[in-house]
Amino acid sequence: MKRTQSDELFARARAVMPGGVNSPVRAFKSVGGTPVFFAGGHGARLTDMDGNQYIDFVGSWGPLIQGYNFQPVVEAIIEQARLATSFGAPCLPELKLVEEVVARIPSIEQVRMVNSGTEATLSAIRLARGFTERDVIVKFAGCFHGHGDSLLAKAGSGVLTLGLPDSPGVPKALAQHTLTVPYNDIEAVNEVFTRMGEQIACVIVEPIAGNMGCILPELGFLEQLRKLTRQHGSLLIFDEVMTGFRVARGGAQELYGIGPDITTFGKIIGAGLPVGAYGGTVKIMSSLAPEGPIYQSGTLSGNPLAMAAGLALLNTLDAEFYQSLNEKTENFVAAVRALATSHGIDLTTNHTCGMFSLFFTQQTTINNFDTVTQCSAEQYRHFFQHMLDRGVYFAPSAFESGFINGCHTAEDLEFTLQAIEEVFRTLK
Ligand code: KE4
């Protein structure tokens, strides 16, 4: 498949943008080759600048759960754009979207809108630290919460040793307050709380991890986090930037029946426009300025254009939608597994409603970052490139999740499975 325009445009982009992109994962570093410049899309199909068509399983990394050129969202944006794109003042669209989030999620009484998932998580961390008057936070290896300084920290030599910066520019003095433990490792969490519980402001977790591939919480993991944080006066933050309104009408917390103290959102809540949000009880959220002393602000927070888009999308995501999406995901992943078995490909899959990952490995269980790193990145690279050339666009990284969306038709999935079978034949 020729992508001359993408090649030429990427060369131009590299001259004026670091790495030619506005976010690192888009640069195809881990899969090789030149990133595709897309021109537009409709439903589950993207068209690149050379006119090539692709069935898309990235969906802008999750927001486009109803696909491209989805009319209810397009019309809401056009209608609002004619009135105003932003006021920097209260407006009805922000109030309506917040009321919709509160109505869907029992653990949330109040919401603060921001402009990205990163802004939501870094604000939630500051809120938890200010509310508890503690500095230490706990996160999990392989979970990604955006690029806030406190969250770009990695484990020290042991789970109880002080965190280390995971990027230049993050002060050591800050990183040391971040403890990183293995996902699904209840014993490690017990040990951290036994030794430091009274110093811990919060635990932040992707209730279903999506940033090391799709990894599901094992039985009792989330429940133990809820129990320990409550026992020690720490706050539990569910980072639902990816799972929020993706895996269920009320997010992962609805699936697992666990109410965190703070929830963060992004992606779907903005329908592809820049929106993040965080919410919790009045008791916690009222600590935020102007009501309380904990400061956070944003010129474009709650802007009517993004709010109108987000609400228009959420209004189409009812219980029936998720039931159908879950069935579609299950059937698709089962079909891929059957193809791998019939072609002797070592493949393990994880999935939940609307999200899945294909791990090229002989391991039968992929449940944390260590098991993910033992999967074959080379086979994923081969798979990605050969699927791309067959007109199917998967995530350009083995450490991301794939997304099945409402817009994927039976024909789209049948075409994809045929392409996968051809590629599996070349993989052995
Ligand atoms: P943003 O700042 O990218 O809107 O959100 C950060 C974030 C926070 N929490 C979770 C669970 C997330 O998945 C993300 C962002 N996800 C990545 C890819 N999985 C965004 C893609 C990118 O980095 O370009």
XYZ file of C-alpha atoms and ligand atoms in Angstrom:
452
model
C 0.000 0.000 0.000
C 1.596 3.303 -1.097
C 1.583 6.142 1.413
C 3.551 8.776 -0.474
C 1.621 11.708 0.976
C 2.109 10.454 4.537
C 5.838 10.030 3.929
C 6.186 13.548 2.519
C 4.021 15.162 5.182
C 5.852 13.355 7.979
C 9.176 14.702 6.682
C 7.669 18.223 6.796
C 6.215 17.586 10.256
C 9.535 16.451 11.679
C 10.996 19.852 10.789
C 8.519 21.765 12.941
C 7.242 19.318 15.607
C 9.373 17.227 17.988
C 9.474 13.774 16.410
C 6.925 15.031 13.881
C 4.038 14.386 16.282
C 2.078 15.968 19.080
C 2.076 12.819 21.192
C 4.885 10.221 21.245
C 2.929 7.014 20.660
C 1.753 8.351 17.281
C 5.321 8.262 15.912
C 5.266 4.491 15.206
C 8.573 4.154 17.108
C 7.682 0.735 18.520
C 6.212 -0.703 15.301
C 8.521 0.932 12.758
C 7.685 2.694 9.532
C 6.150 6.119 8.955
C 2.998 7.254 10.732
C -0.087 7.473 8.527
C -1.511 10.942 7.966
C -5.289 10.557 8.012
C -7.613 12.874 6.097
C -11.032 11.811 7.402
C -13.284 8.985 8.402
C -16.807 7.626 8.452
C -18.078 4.946 10.797
C -15.168 2.591 11.519
C -13.302 3.522 8.344
C -10.449 5.979 8.055
C -9.060 7.428 4.821
C -5.451 8.571 4.647
C -3.979 11.425 2.595
C -3.227 9.000 -0.239
C -6.849 7.867 -0.365
C -6.146 4.471 1.221
C -8.948 3.136 3.453
C -8.502 1.406 6.808
C -10.799 -0.277 9.284
C -9.829 1.461 12.509
C -9.418 -0.157 15.942
C -7.724 2.869 17.576
C -10.624 5.334 17.486
C -8.372 8.220 18.532
C -7.270 6.037 21.512
C -10.789 5.475 22.773
C -12.996 8.582 22.393
C -14.697 7.577 19.129
C -16.921 4.836 20.538
C -19.524 5.630 17.863
C -16.979 6.155 15.103
C -16.094 8.970 12.733
C -18.529 11.526 11.333
C -21.135 10.409 13.868
C -24.053 12.685 13.008
C -25.468 13.410 16.512
C -22.035 14.693 17.570
C -21.348 16.552 14.318
C -24.724 18.304 14.458
C -24.275 19.236 18.139
C -20.877 20.768 17.363
C -22.175 22.743 14.372
C -25.174 24.062 16.315
C -23.053 25.115 19.301
C -20.251 26.558 17.162
C -22.781 28.973 15.641
C -23.585 30.253 19.170
C -20.107 30.275 20.771
C -17.125 27.967 21.076
C -16.182 29.241 24.520
C -17.308 31.805 27.080
C -14.938 31.370 29.995
C -18.133 31.686 31.991
C -20.911 29.363 33.216
C -23.096 27.950 30.469
C -25.890 25.407 30.104
C -23.938 22.799 28.050
C -21.395 22.267 30.871
C -24.161 21.954 33.454
C -26.058 19.404 31.339
C -22.977 17.217 30.781
C -22.058 17.309 34.481
C -25.628 16.378 35.428
C -25.449 13.424 33.000
C -22.210 12.166 34.609
C -23.670 12.539 38.116
C -26.812 10.685 37.032
C -24.796 7.755 35.680
C -22.270 7.261 38.472
C -23.487 6.791 42.082
C -20.067 7.539 43.607
C -20.080 11.016 42.044
C -21.994 13.959 43.489
C -19.934 16.751 41.911
C -17.693 17.080 38.853
C -14.982 19.508 37.777
C -14.416 19.726 34.023
C -10.871 20.117 32.680
C -9.251 19.731 29.239
C -7.482 16.359 29.182
C -7.111 13.104 31.070
C -3.710 14.268 32.277
C -5.242 17.401 33.754
C -7.917 15.298 35.411
C -5.460 12.921 37.081
C -2.922 15.527 38.173
C -5.777 17.583 39.640
C -7.215 14.514 41.386
C -3.808 13.778 42.929
C -3.527 17.370 44.195
C -7.082 17.144 45.564
C -6.308 13.880 47.378
C -3.088 15.268 48.838
C -4.789 18.481 49.942
C -7.846 16.711 51.353
C -5.821 14.137 53.367
C -2.866 16.457 54.104
C -0.553 13.604 53.083
C 2.061 13.417 50.307
C 2.571 9.739 49.376
C 0.636 8.288 46.430
C 0.483 4.676 45.229
C 0.252 3.705 41.549
C 0.709 0.461 39.640
C 3.428 -0.592 37.217
C 2.123 -0.488 33.652
C -0.749 1.848 34.456
C -0.565 5.195 32.682
C -2.318 8.264 33.995
C -1.016 10.974 31.663
C 2.125 13.045 32.034
C 1.641 14.779 35.397
C 4.975 14.940 37.248
C 3.907 12.784 40.196
C 2.693 10.100 37.811
C 5.898 9.956 35.766
C 7.621 8.024 38.526
C 8.764 4.433 38.627
C 9.380 1.909 41.362
C 12.579 2.115 43.356
C 14.516 -1.078 44.030
C 11.645 -2.463 46.130
C 7.975 -1.618 46.472
C 8.694 0.245 49.692
C 11.655 2.189 48.433
C 11.096 5.776 47.346
C 9.940 6.335 43.774
C 12.355 7.484 41.065
C 11.676 9.904 38.192
C 10.476 8.120 35.047
C 11.387 11.090 32.865
C 14.022 13.793 32.928
C 12.500 16.988 34.269
C 10.625 15.277 37.099
C 12.205 16.361 40.401
C 13.559 13.480 42.475
C 12.080 15.182 45.524
C 8.625 14.799 43.981
C 9.039 11.313 42.504
C 10.066 9.915 45.871
C 6.506 10.396 47.106
C 5.172 8.001 44.460
C 5.230 4.299 45.319
C 4.780 1.921 42.402
C 3.600 -1.647 42.982
C 2.743 -4.499 40.583
C -0.840 -4.527 39.242
C -3.011 -7.300 40.735
C -0.452 -7.831 43.532
C -2.592 -7.671 46.673
C 0.282 -8.768 48.923
C 2.429 -5.836 47.752
C -0.423 -3.410 48.430
C -0.979 -4.950 51.886
C 2.718 -4.492 52.661
C 2.745 -0.863 51.528
C -0.258 -0.038 53.699
C 1.051 -1.977 56.683
C 4.280 -0.020 56.582
C 3.138 3.414 55.371
C -0.669 3.493 55.444
C -0.955 6.664 57.498
C 1.258 8.548 55.013
C -0.697 7.562 51.902
C -2.883 10.279 50.374
C -4.318 8.057 47.659
C -4.103 5.011 45.482
C -4.655 5.705 41.781
C -5.505 2.746 39.581
C -6.898 1.960 36.153
C -9.733 -0.331 37.330
C -9.285 -2.174 34.047
C -5.797 -1.417 32.776
C -5.555 -0.324 29.166
C -2.040 1.101 28.900
C -0.060 -2.109 29.070
C -2.488 -3.753 26.768
C -5.856 -4.647 28.282
C -5.381 -6.217 31.727
C -8.337 -7.152 33.920
C -8.336 -6.832 37.727
C -8.137 -10.238 39.405
C -10.832 -11.280 41.873
C -10.523 -9.273 45.064
C -7.897 -6.806 43.814
C -10.117 -3.737 43.553
C -12.072 -4.749 46.664
C -8.803 -4.886 48.657
C -7.810 -1.440 47.414
C -11.191 -0.110 48.545
C -10.841 -1.801 51.969
C -7.246 -0.690 52.630
C -7.755 2.917 51.555
C -10.863 3.213 53.730
C -9.037 1.571 56.687
C -6.121 4.024 56.476
C -7.926 7.242 55.612
C -6.484 7.318 52.086
C -8.540 8.115 48.985
C -9.134 5.618 46.170
C -8.926 7.181 42.694
C -10.288 5.206 39.737
C -8.662 6.526 36.605
C -11.510 5.882 34.142
C -10.132 8.092 31.393
C -10.204 5.023 29.152
C -12.853 2.806 30.794
C -15.310 5.596 31.582
C -18.418 5.204 29.387
C -16.458 2.552 27.413
C -16.907 -0.690 29.367
C -20.366 0.083 30.801
C -22.868 2.941 31.023
C -21.347 3.808 34.428
C -17.787 2.748 33.657
C -15.684 0.035 35.279
C -16.989 0.933 38.745
C -20.450 -0.180 37.578
C -19.021 -3.488 36.304
C -17.223 -4.239 39.574
C -19.679 -2.607 41.969
C -16.991 -0.557 43.718
C -17.308 3.152 44.454
C -13.981 5.032 44.493
C -13.584 8.377 46.267
C -12.559 10.204 43.074
C -13.008 9.200 39.433
C -11.168 10.723 36.504
C -12.472 10.854 32.951
C -11.303 11.785 29.458
C -11.641 10.489 25.905
C -15.322 9.499 25.427
C -16.615 12.295 27.708
C -15.430 14.780 25.055
C -16.467 12.730 21.989
C -13.062 13.441 20.442
C -12.814 17.066 21.595
C -10.350 17.983 24.381
C -12.170 17.185 27.624
C -11.156 15.679 30.950
C -13.075 15.607 34.213
C -12.850 14.434 37.787
C -15.582 13.892 40.320
C -16.433 12.588 43.747
C -18.502 13.319 46.821
C -19.434 16.875 47.810
C -17.293 16.413 50.941
C -14.179 15.884 48.824
C -14.964 18.082 45.806
C -15.959 21.078 47.952
C -12.292 21.315 48.977
C -11.622 22.759 45.518
C -11.435 26.511 44.888
C -13.463 28.657 44.912
C -15.377 26.702 47.602
C -12.283 25.351 49.334
C -8.541 26.059 49.408
C -7.226 23.534 46.842
C -6.503 25.406 43.634
C -7.199 24.255 40.088
C -8.394 26.299 37.111
C -8.697 26.336 33.308
C -9.560 28.893 30.648
C -11.339 26.385 28.423
C -12.688 24.054 31.087
C -16.350 23.292 30.408
C -16.326 25.086 27.085
C -19.736 24.768 25.429
C -18.487 23.232 22.177
C -16.803 20.240 23.842
C -19.593 19.912 26.378
C -22.233 19.789 23.631
C -20.214 17.146 21.770
C -19.719 15.020 24.884
C -23.373 15.142 25.873
C -24.537 14.321 22.340
C -22.334 11.222 22.405
C -23.264 10.071 25.909
C -26.941 10.422 25.027
C -26.519 7.606 22.490
C -24.749 5.260 24.955
C -27.540 3.426 26.776
C -27.591 -0.020 28.447
C -28.650 -1.674 25.182
C -25.657 -0.151 23.393
C -23.234 -1.695 25.903
C -24.900 -5.090 25.768
C -24.504 -5.134 22.009
C -20.926 -3.800 22.176
C -19.971 -6.463 24.711
C -21.342 -9.252 22.517
C -19.558 -7.828 19.481
C -16.269 -7.696 21.392
C -16.620 -11.238 22.742
C -17.451 -12.684 19.324
C -14.593 -10.854 17.612
C -11.960 -11.882 20.171
C -13.186 -15.493 20.167
C -12.896 -15.569 16.377
C -9.329 -14.216 16.511
C -8.405 -16.835 19.118
C -9.872 -19.586 16.947
C -7.801 -18.392 13.977
C -4.641 -18.380 16.096
C -5.325 -21.911 17.274
C -6.001 -23.201 13.765
C -2.773 -21.608 12.498
C -0.611 -22.632 15.440
C 0.022 -19.065 16.578
C 0.885 -18.581 20.273
C -1.683 -15.930 21.160
C -3.305 -14.926 24.445
C -6.137 -12.392 24.503
C -7.702 -10.186 27.170
C -10.899 -8.281 26.629
C -13.788 -6.466 28.235
C -16.693 -4.565 26.692
C -15.300 -2.489 23.830
C -11.608 -3.150 24.628
C -9.210 -5.984 23.814
C -5.556 -6.908 23.451
C -3.725 -9.545 21.434
C -0.563 -10.810 23.163
C 1.836 -12.910 21.100
C 3.070 -15.269 23.793
C 2.931 -18.827 25.111
C 1.928 -17.474 28.543
C -1.711 -18.298 29.175
C -2.310 -15.487 31.667
C -1.377 -11.856 31.111
C -2.215 -10.077 34.369
C 0.514 -7.485 35.018
C 3.318 -5.485 33.445
C 5.937 -8.227 33.893
C 3.921 -10.777 31.910
C 3.227 -8.176 29.219
C 6.950 -7.463 28.772
C 7.556 -11.168 28.102
C 5.249 -11.122 25.065
C 6.743 -10.839 21.580
C 6.940 -7.194 20.535
C 8.554 -8.379 17.276
C 5.535 -10.523 16.353
C 3.227 -7.642 17.229
C 5.307 -5.352 14.974
C 5.001 -7.868 12.114
C 1.270 -8.228 12.752
C 0.722 -4.463 12.883
C 2.581 -3.710 9.644
C 0.988 -6.538 7.660
C -2.492 -5.615 8.872
C -1.864 -1.974 8.005
C -0.947 -2.986 4.472
C -4.214 -4.922 4.293
C -6.198 -1.849 5.317
C -6.660 -2.530 9.033
C -5.299 -0.029 11.576
C -4.453 -1.425 15.002
C -2.705 0.495 17.801
C 0.901 1.285 16.749
C 2.169 -0.194 20.018
C 1.979 -3.634 21.635
C 1.365 -1.866 24.951
C -1.953 -0.305 23.953
C -5.497 -1.642 23.813
C -7.603 -2.136 20.714
C -11.116 -0.726 20.669
C -14.278 -2.231 19.230
C -16.850 0.495 18.688
C -20.532 0.807 17.945
C -19.624 1.701 14.346
C -17.868 -1.613 13.540
C -20.196 -3.463 11.193
C -20.301 -7.225 10.595
C -18.631 -6.557 7.231
C -15.834 -4.561 8.903
C -15.139 -7.383 11.345
C -15.381 -10.109 8.688
C -12.901 -8.205 6.498
C -10.605 -7.830 9.510
C -10.753 -11.524 10.413
C -9.887 -12.481 6.838
C -6.889 -10.150 6.936
C -5.848 -11.577 10.304
C -5.990 -15.130 8.909
C -3.741 -14.097 6.001
C -1.273 -12.436 8.385
C -1.290 -15.369 10.785
C -0.207 -17.515 7.838
C 2.862 -15.279 7.448
C 3.622 -15.187 11.179
C 4.817 -18.729 11.819
P -4.732 12.507 28.010
O -3.933 13.566 28.744
O -3.939 11.849 26.903
O -6.107 13.001 27.554
O -5.083 11.348 29.088
C -4.027 10.732 29.799
C -4.520 9.362 30.257
C -4.918 9.209 31.578
N -5.384 8.022 32.029
C -5.505 6.960 31.196
C -6.047 5.672 31.742
C -5.126 7.075 29.831
O -5.254 5.994 29.017
C -4.623 8.292 29.354
C -4.152 8.473 27.929
N -4.087 7.289 27.137
C -3.121 7.323 26.044
C -3.105 6.004 25.283
N -3.633 4.902 25.922
C -3.383 8.440 25.123
C -2.648 8.381 23.803
C -1.421 9.264 23.807
O -0.694 9.281 24.814
O -1.210 9.907 22.773
